[in-house]
Amino acid sequence: MNEIKINLHMHTIYSDGDGTHDELANAAMRAGLDAIIVTDHNIWVQGIEGYFQNGDKQVLVLIGEEVHDQARVPQKNHMLIFGADRELAVYAPDPQNLIDQATQAGALTFLAHPIDPEAPKFHQDDLSWVSWDIQDFTGIELWNAMTEFKSLLKDYPSAIKYAFNFEKVAHGPFPDTIKKWDSLHAEGRKVVAVGGSDAHQLPSSLGPFKKKLFPYENHYRAVNTHLFIPEPLTGSVSTDKKMIYSALAQGHAFIGYDLPAPTEGFRFTAHQADKTYIMGDSINFNESITLQIKLPDAAECHLLRNGEIIRTSQKRGTIIHTVEQPGVYRVEAYIRYKGKRRGWIFSNPIYVS
């Protein structure tokens, strides 16, 4: 398997962002990304998708959409749609119909910022997902970088502090979002987790201070989704797009906060007889199973089963665990950065049934 690094959930001048697709692509190349997925609000932008190049660097720009019911007040139920290749915003009022229409179009559906608390001091509404009586969506955005920033806006001093210190914003996914993810697994669902930047690069002012709030390149160096694809990217848009969306659909991915230390090289695998399974795979518990965790650097690492920690390590290297019972197994890793404990790696599960 080949590891690639992508950034997803971002906005351009076609909705409420401040950059063109070309500017986003160049920022992604400077940050060393392999691909980005642009998701403007309620508009599918045609004619943009493809490889962008600058010198000897290139990045694949894919076009999705973030859909929500604009007539609803307050706005809720934002959904990321990848791979539909047509406009789907017309179906926004009914989330289940939106999922069904996206599925029929061959697309993936991820619930965006499922927990998104209000910031009343700055007139920001709660935009959480509320229609949980839905089925057959692909996954959830476990970690949304801009929603986390919004949650820190308690007053003007905190707004100034975090607006001018991007590296101090990220602490990890909201605990309630992780709890909800685990509860969906407890219902027997397979729910893929991704990390999204929700990048806008918006011009902002706070009193006399003026700043473009979080340039795209900053986001691209922070919360990313790492995918495992069967072969290296080929340079063919159709081939590579298919591999990327297939990996996302299967949960062959982990979320990495790459700013404190690169997360490339993280591995969470299961071994049974002569077969190896990766994140997102399912295994029958009819023979001995060994789980293996490999960390790219020293970190606080937890192996969880059904949302409960069953093994902890503080070392770099390999962790081996023999499976004793079925369950949903996943990994969380934390690292010290800027004086605080911060989320670093969140794997998708390996399902043992």
XYZ file of C-alpha atoms in Angstrom, residues 5-351:
347
model
C -1.568 12.982 2.201
C -4.652 14.954 1.262
C -6.527 17.932 2.668
C -10.284 18.164 2.326
C -13.136 20.544 3.065
C -12.182 24.027 1.865
C -13.777 27.010 0.177
C -12.886 29.378 -2.648
C -14.196 32.631 -4.071
C -17.062 30.578 -5.536
C -18.623 30.543 -2.034
C -17.205 32.127 1.125
C -13.464 31.601 0.661
C -10.800 34.131 -0.322
C -8.736 32.176 -2.868
C -8.965 30.840 -6.400
C -8.474 27.180 -7.225
C -5.061 28.054 -8.623
C -4.076 29.742 -5.350
C -5.288 26.746 -3.352
C -3.340 24.366 -5.580
C -0.121 26.339 -5.261
C -0.479 26.482 -1.486
C -1.012 22.711 -1.467
C 2.125 22.143 -3.533
C 4.184 24.301 -1.157
C 2.837 22.255 1.753
C 3.727 18.959 0.076
C 0.203 17.593 -0.355
C -0.727 14.991 -2.936
C -4.348 16.091 -3.402
C -7.004 18.470 -2.121
C -10.800 18.225 -2.268
C -12.507 21.611 -2.637
C -16.059 21.815 -1.285
C -17.712 25.143 -1.921
C -21.118 25.755 -0.344
C -24.075 24.586 -2.417
C -22.289 24.811 -5.742
C -20.499 22.168 -7.771
C -17.842 23.986 -9.782
C -17.268 22.422 -13.191
C -14.192 22.486 -15.399
C -11.596 22.850 -12.632
C -10.778 19.299 -11.588
C -7.350 17.991 -12.551
C -3.627 18.107 -11.860
C -2.089 21.530 -11.223
C 1.663 21.903 -11.746
C 4.364 24.331 -10.714
C 7.875 23.399 -11.759
C 8.558 19.844 -10.669
C 5.639 19.816 -8.216
C 2.061 18.824 -8.850
C -1.147 18.330 -6.884
C -4.469 16.781 -7.808
C -7.408 19.142 -7.261
C -10.735 17.340 -6.880
C -14.083 19.111 -6.712
C -16.786 18.171 -4.232
C -19.472 20.197 -2.523
C -20.662 21.151 0.954
C -24.443 21.033 0.898
C -26.908 22.404 3.455
C -30.451 23.744 3.465
C -29.996 27.491 3.067
C -33.657 28.150 3.919
C -33.337 26.597 7.356
C -32.779 28.949 10.305
C -30.495 28.313 12.042
C -28.595 26.343 9.428
C -27.830 22.736 10.298
C -26.909 19.454 8.633
C -23.911 20.368 6.490
C -22.828 17.458 4.312
C -19.615 16.960 2.343
C -20.188 15.197 -0.976
C -17.261 13.768 -2.924
C -17.430 12.378 -6.448
C -20.997 13.176 -7.516
C -19.881 15.117 -10.607
C -23.205 16.963 -10.637
C -25.104 19.495 -8.563
C -26.970 18.048 -5.555
C -27.815 21.113 -3.461
C -31.454 20.950 -4.595
C -31.883 17.909 -2.318
C -30.567 19.670 0.804
C -33.903 20.034 2.687
C -34.159 16.249 3.170
C -30.828 14.821 4.421
C -31.786 11.198 3.764
C -32.856 11.976 0.206
C -29.610 13.902 -0.253
C -27.646 10.837 0.869
C -29.684 8.587 -1.417
C -29.233 10.881 -4.416
C -25.494 11.152 -3.766
C -25.190 7.381 -3.463
C -27.046 6.919 -6.751
C -24.560 9.348 -8.322
C -21.676 7.206 -7.065
C -20.633 9.779 -4.451
C -19.431 9.624 -0.863
C -21.223 11.469 1.941
C -19.587 12.795 5.111
C -21.360 14.725 7.868
C -19.438 17.993 8.186
C -18.554 19.388 11.645
C -21.197 17.152 13.310
C -20.734 19.068 16.561
C -20.295 22.774 15.933
C -21.084 24.904 19.008
C -22.099 28.541 18.829
C -19.817 31.500 19.519
C -22.386 34.074 20.668
C -19.829 36.792 21.348
C -19.082 36.798 17.608
C -22.633 36.073 16.383
C -21.743 32.565 15.221
C -24.627 30.071 15.395
C -24.495 26.430 16.405
C -24.199 24.550 13.082
C -24.200 20.999 14.431
C -25.724 18.040 12.651
C -29.175 17.309 14.122
C -30.911 14.818 11.783
C -29.469 11.602 13.166
C -32.329 9.431 11.852
C -30.356 8.825 8.657
C -28.774 5.751 7.147
C -26.060 4.792 4.686
C -23.810 7.864 4.872
C -20.105 7.179 4.364
C -18.674 8.852 7.428
C -18.165 11.932 9.568
C -15.692 14.754 9.764
C -14.202 13.784 13.114
C -11.855 16.783 13.328
C -12.719 20.150 11.783
C -9.952 22.704 12.244
C -12.036 25.876 11.819
C -14.850 24.638 14.055
C -12.230 24.080 16.735
C -11.040 27.674 16.296
C -14.636 28.884 16.567
C -15.035 26.976 19.851
C -12.127 28.968 21.329
C -13.714 32.363 20.649
C -14.854 33.141 24.175
C -13.962 36.841 24.151
C -11.899 39.378 22.224
C -8.556 38.574 23.932
C -8.943 34.870 23.088
C -9.920 35.748 19.509
C -6.766 37.830 19.082
C -4.623 35.159 20.703
C -5.760 32.335 18.441
C -6.223 34.375 15.268
C -2.567 35.416 15.412
C -1.223 32.089 16.694
C -2.481 29.357 14.373
C -0.138 26.796 15.907
C -1.929 27.120 19.271
C -5.426 26.372 17.976
C -5.511 22.615 17.449
C -6.014 20.340 20.446
C -7.906 17.477 18.815
C -11.404 16.373 17.835
C -14.148 17.354 20.250
C -14.637 14.557 22.823
C -18.387 14.582 22.114
C -17.706 14.019 18.406
C -15.510 11.024 19.210
C -18.199 9.737 21.581
C -20.804 10.035 18.834
C -18.531 8.193 16.394
C -18.089 5.361 18.882
C -21.843 5.217 19.481
C -22.462 4.821 15.740
C -20.028 1.904 15.723
C -21.883 0.433 18.706
C -25.006 0.385 16.523
C -23.163 -1.884 14.116
C -22.421 0.781 11.519
C -19.175 1.225 9.667
C -18.501 4.978 9.787
C -15.350 6.403 8.203
C -13.642 9.317 9.961
C -11.803 12.105 8.139
C -10.115 15.312 9.213
C -11.100 18.522 7.478
C -9.456 21.917 7.453
C -12.603 23.895 6.519
C -10.171 26.460 5.117
C -11.478 29.850 3.983
C -8.529 32.265 4.328
C -10.972 35.049 5.101
C -9.903 38.671 5.456
C -10.673 39.579 9.049
C -10.446 42.565 11.323
C -10.612 42.860 15.076
C -10.398 46.474 16.109
C -7.211 47.857 14.590
C -5.911 44.384 13.696
C -6.368 43.161 10.114
C -5.343 39.724 8.962
C -6.228 37.003 6.487
C -7.491 34.472 8.973
C -5.497 31.281 8.517
C -3.939 31.088 5.042
C -4.640 27.907 3.116
C -1.026 26.822 3.387
C -1.217 26.919 7.193
C -4.193 24.567 7.094
C -2.445 22.272 4.630
C 0.409 21.788 7.089
C -1.913 20.934 9.971
C -4.991 18.640 10.076
C -4.792 16.265 7.108
C -6.254 12.931 6.071
C -3.707 10.263 5.133
C -4.887 7.598 2.702
C -3.606 4.190 1.682
C -3.976 3.412 -2.010
C -2.932 0.223 -3.819
C -0.312 1.869 -6.052
C 1.381 5.277 -6.405
C -0.562 8.099 -8.014
C -0.252 7.738 -11.764
C -0.869 11.290 -12.999
C -4.116 10.190 -14.637
C -6.966 12.206 -13.138
C -9.607 9.496 -13.582
C -7.398 6.695 -12.253
C -6.111 8.628 -9.255
C -9.518 10.066 -8.391
C -10.929 6.535 -8.330
C -8.152 5.320 -6.008
C -8.596 8.254 -3.623
C -12.358 7.905 -3.352
C -12.109 4.142 -2.994
C -9.686 4.541 -0.074
C -12.008 7.069 1.563
C -15.027 4.809 1.098
C -13.241 1.884 2.721
C -11.775 3.897 5.602
C -8.214 3.113 4.540
C -7.153 6.302 6.282
C -6.074 8.090 9.415
C -6.232 11.699 10.554
C -2.858 13.290 11.199
C -2.046 16.649 12.788
C 1.174 17.207 10.876
C 2.202 20.562 12.337
C 3.892 19.341 15.566
C 5.606 16.422 13.804
C 4.962 14.581 10.531
C 2.551 11.672 10.889
C 3.661 9.937 7.689
C 4.684 6.391 8.425
C 2.004 5.651 11.013
C 0.614 2.161 10.584
C -2.183 0.242 12.276
C -2.548 -3.273 10.919
C -3.996 -6.647 11.834
C -2.397 -9.981 11.036
C -4.205 -13.292 10.760
C -2.473 -16.359 9.359
C -0.693 -15.099 6.235
C -2.983 -12.088 5.667
C -2.537 -8.439 6.613
C -5.454 -6.048 7.142
C -5.370 -2.275 7.363
C -7.556 0.470 8.803
C -11.119 0.166 7.551
C -10.923 -3.598 7.006
C -13.118 -6.221 8.668
C -11.895 -9.567 10.010
C -13.706 -12.663 11.242
C -12.513 -13.751 14.668
C -12.115 -17.413 13.719
C -8.310 -17.551 14.011
C -5.702 -15.788 16.115
C -5.395 -12.053 15.325
C -2.478 -9.790 16.189
C -2.744 -6.006 16.025
C 0.356 -3.965 15.288
C 0.834 -0.211 15.779
C 3.857 1.629 14.384
C 4.453 5.246 15.406
C 6.663 7.643 13.430
C 7.803 9.356 16.635
C 7.549 9.025 20.401
C 4.019 9.785 21.590
C 1.315 8.908 24.068
C -0.500 6.121 22.238
C -3.779 4.393 23.092
C -5.325 1.292 21.586
C -9.095 1.363 22.027
C -11.765 -1.309 21.732
C -15.360 -0.129 21.400
C -14.295 3.334 22.542
C -12.500 2.133 25.693
C -8.719 2.222 26.175
C -7.266 -1.271 26.496
C -3.562 -0.567 25.959
C -1.331 2.495 26.448
C 2.267 3.206 25.493
C 4.515 6.256 25.801
C 7.229 4.997 23.471
C 8.128 5.255 19.839
C 8.234 2.063 17.892
C 5.975 -0.942 17.541
C 3.113 -1.993 19.805
C 1.845 -5.564 19.523
C -1.514 -6.698 20.887
C -3.200 -10.089 20.653
C -6.946 -9.825 20.084
C -8.952 -11.709 22.692
C -12.483 -10.763 21.671
C -14.382 -9.122 18.813
C -14.809 -5.367 18.707
C -14.067 -2.113 16.944
C -10.337 -1.408 17.407
C -8.764 1.971 16.747
C -5.776 4.086 17.773
C -5.350 7.571 19.239
C -1.974 9.237 19.723
C -1.143 12.500 21.503
C 1.946 14.690 21.445
C 3.268 17.658 23.418
C 3.398 20.829 21.365
C 3.520 24.486 22.359
C 3.294 23.486 25.999
C 0.114 21.417 25.698
C -1.025 17.875 25.053
C -2.525 17.775 21.577
C -4.150 15.182 19.389
C -1.724 13.851 16.813
C -3.087 10.705 15.150
C -6.602 9.232 15.017
C -6.933 6.023 13.061
C -9.953 4.545 11.415
C -10.931 1.250 13.019
C -10.172 -2.332 12.221
C -13.451 -4.236 12.694
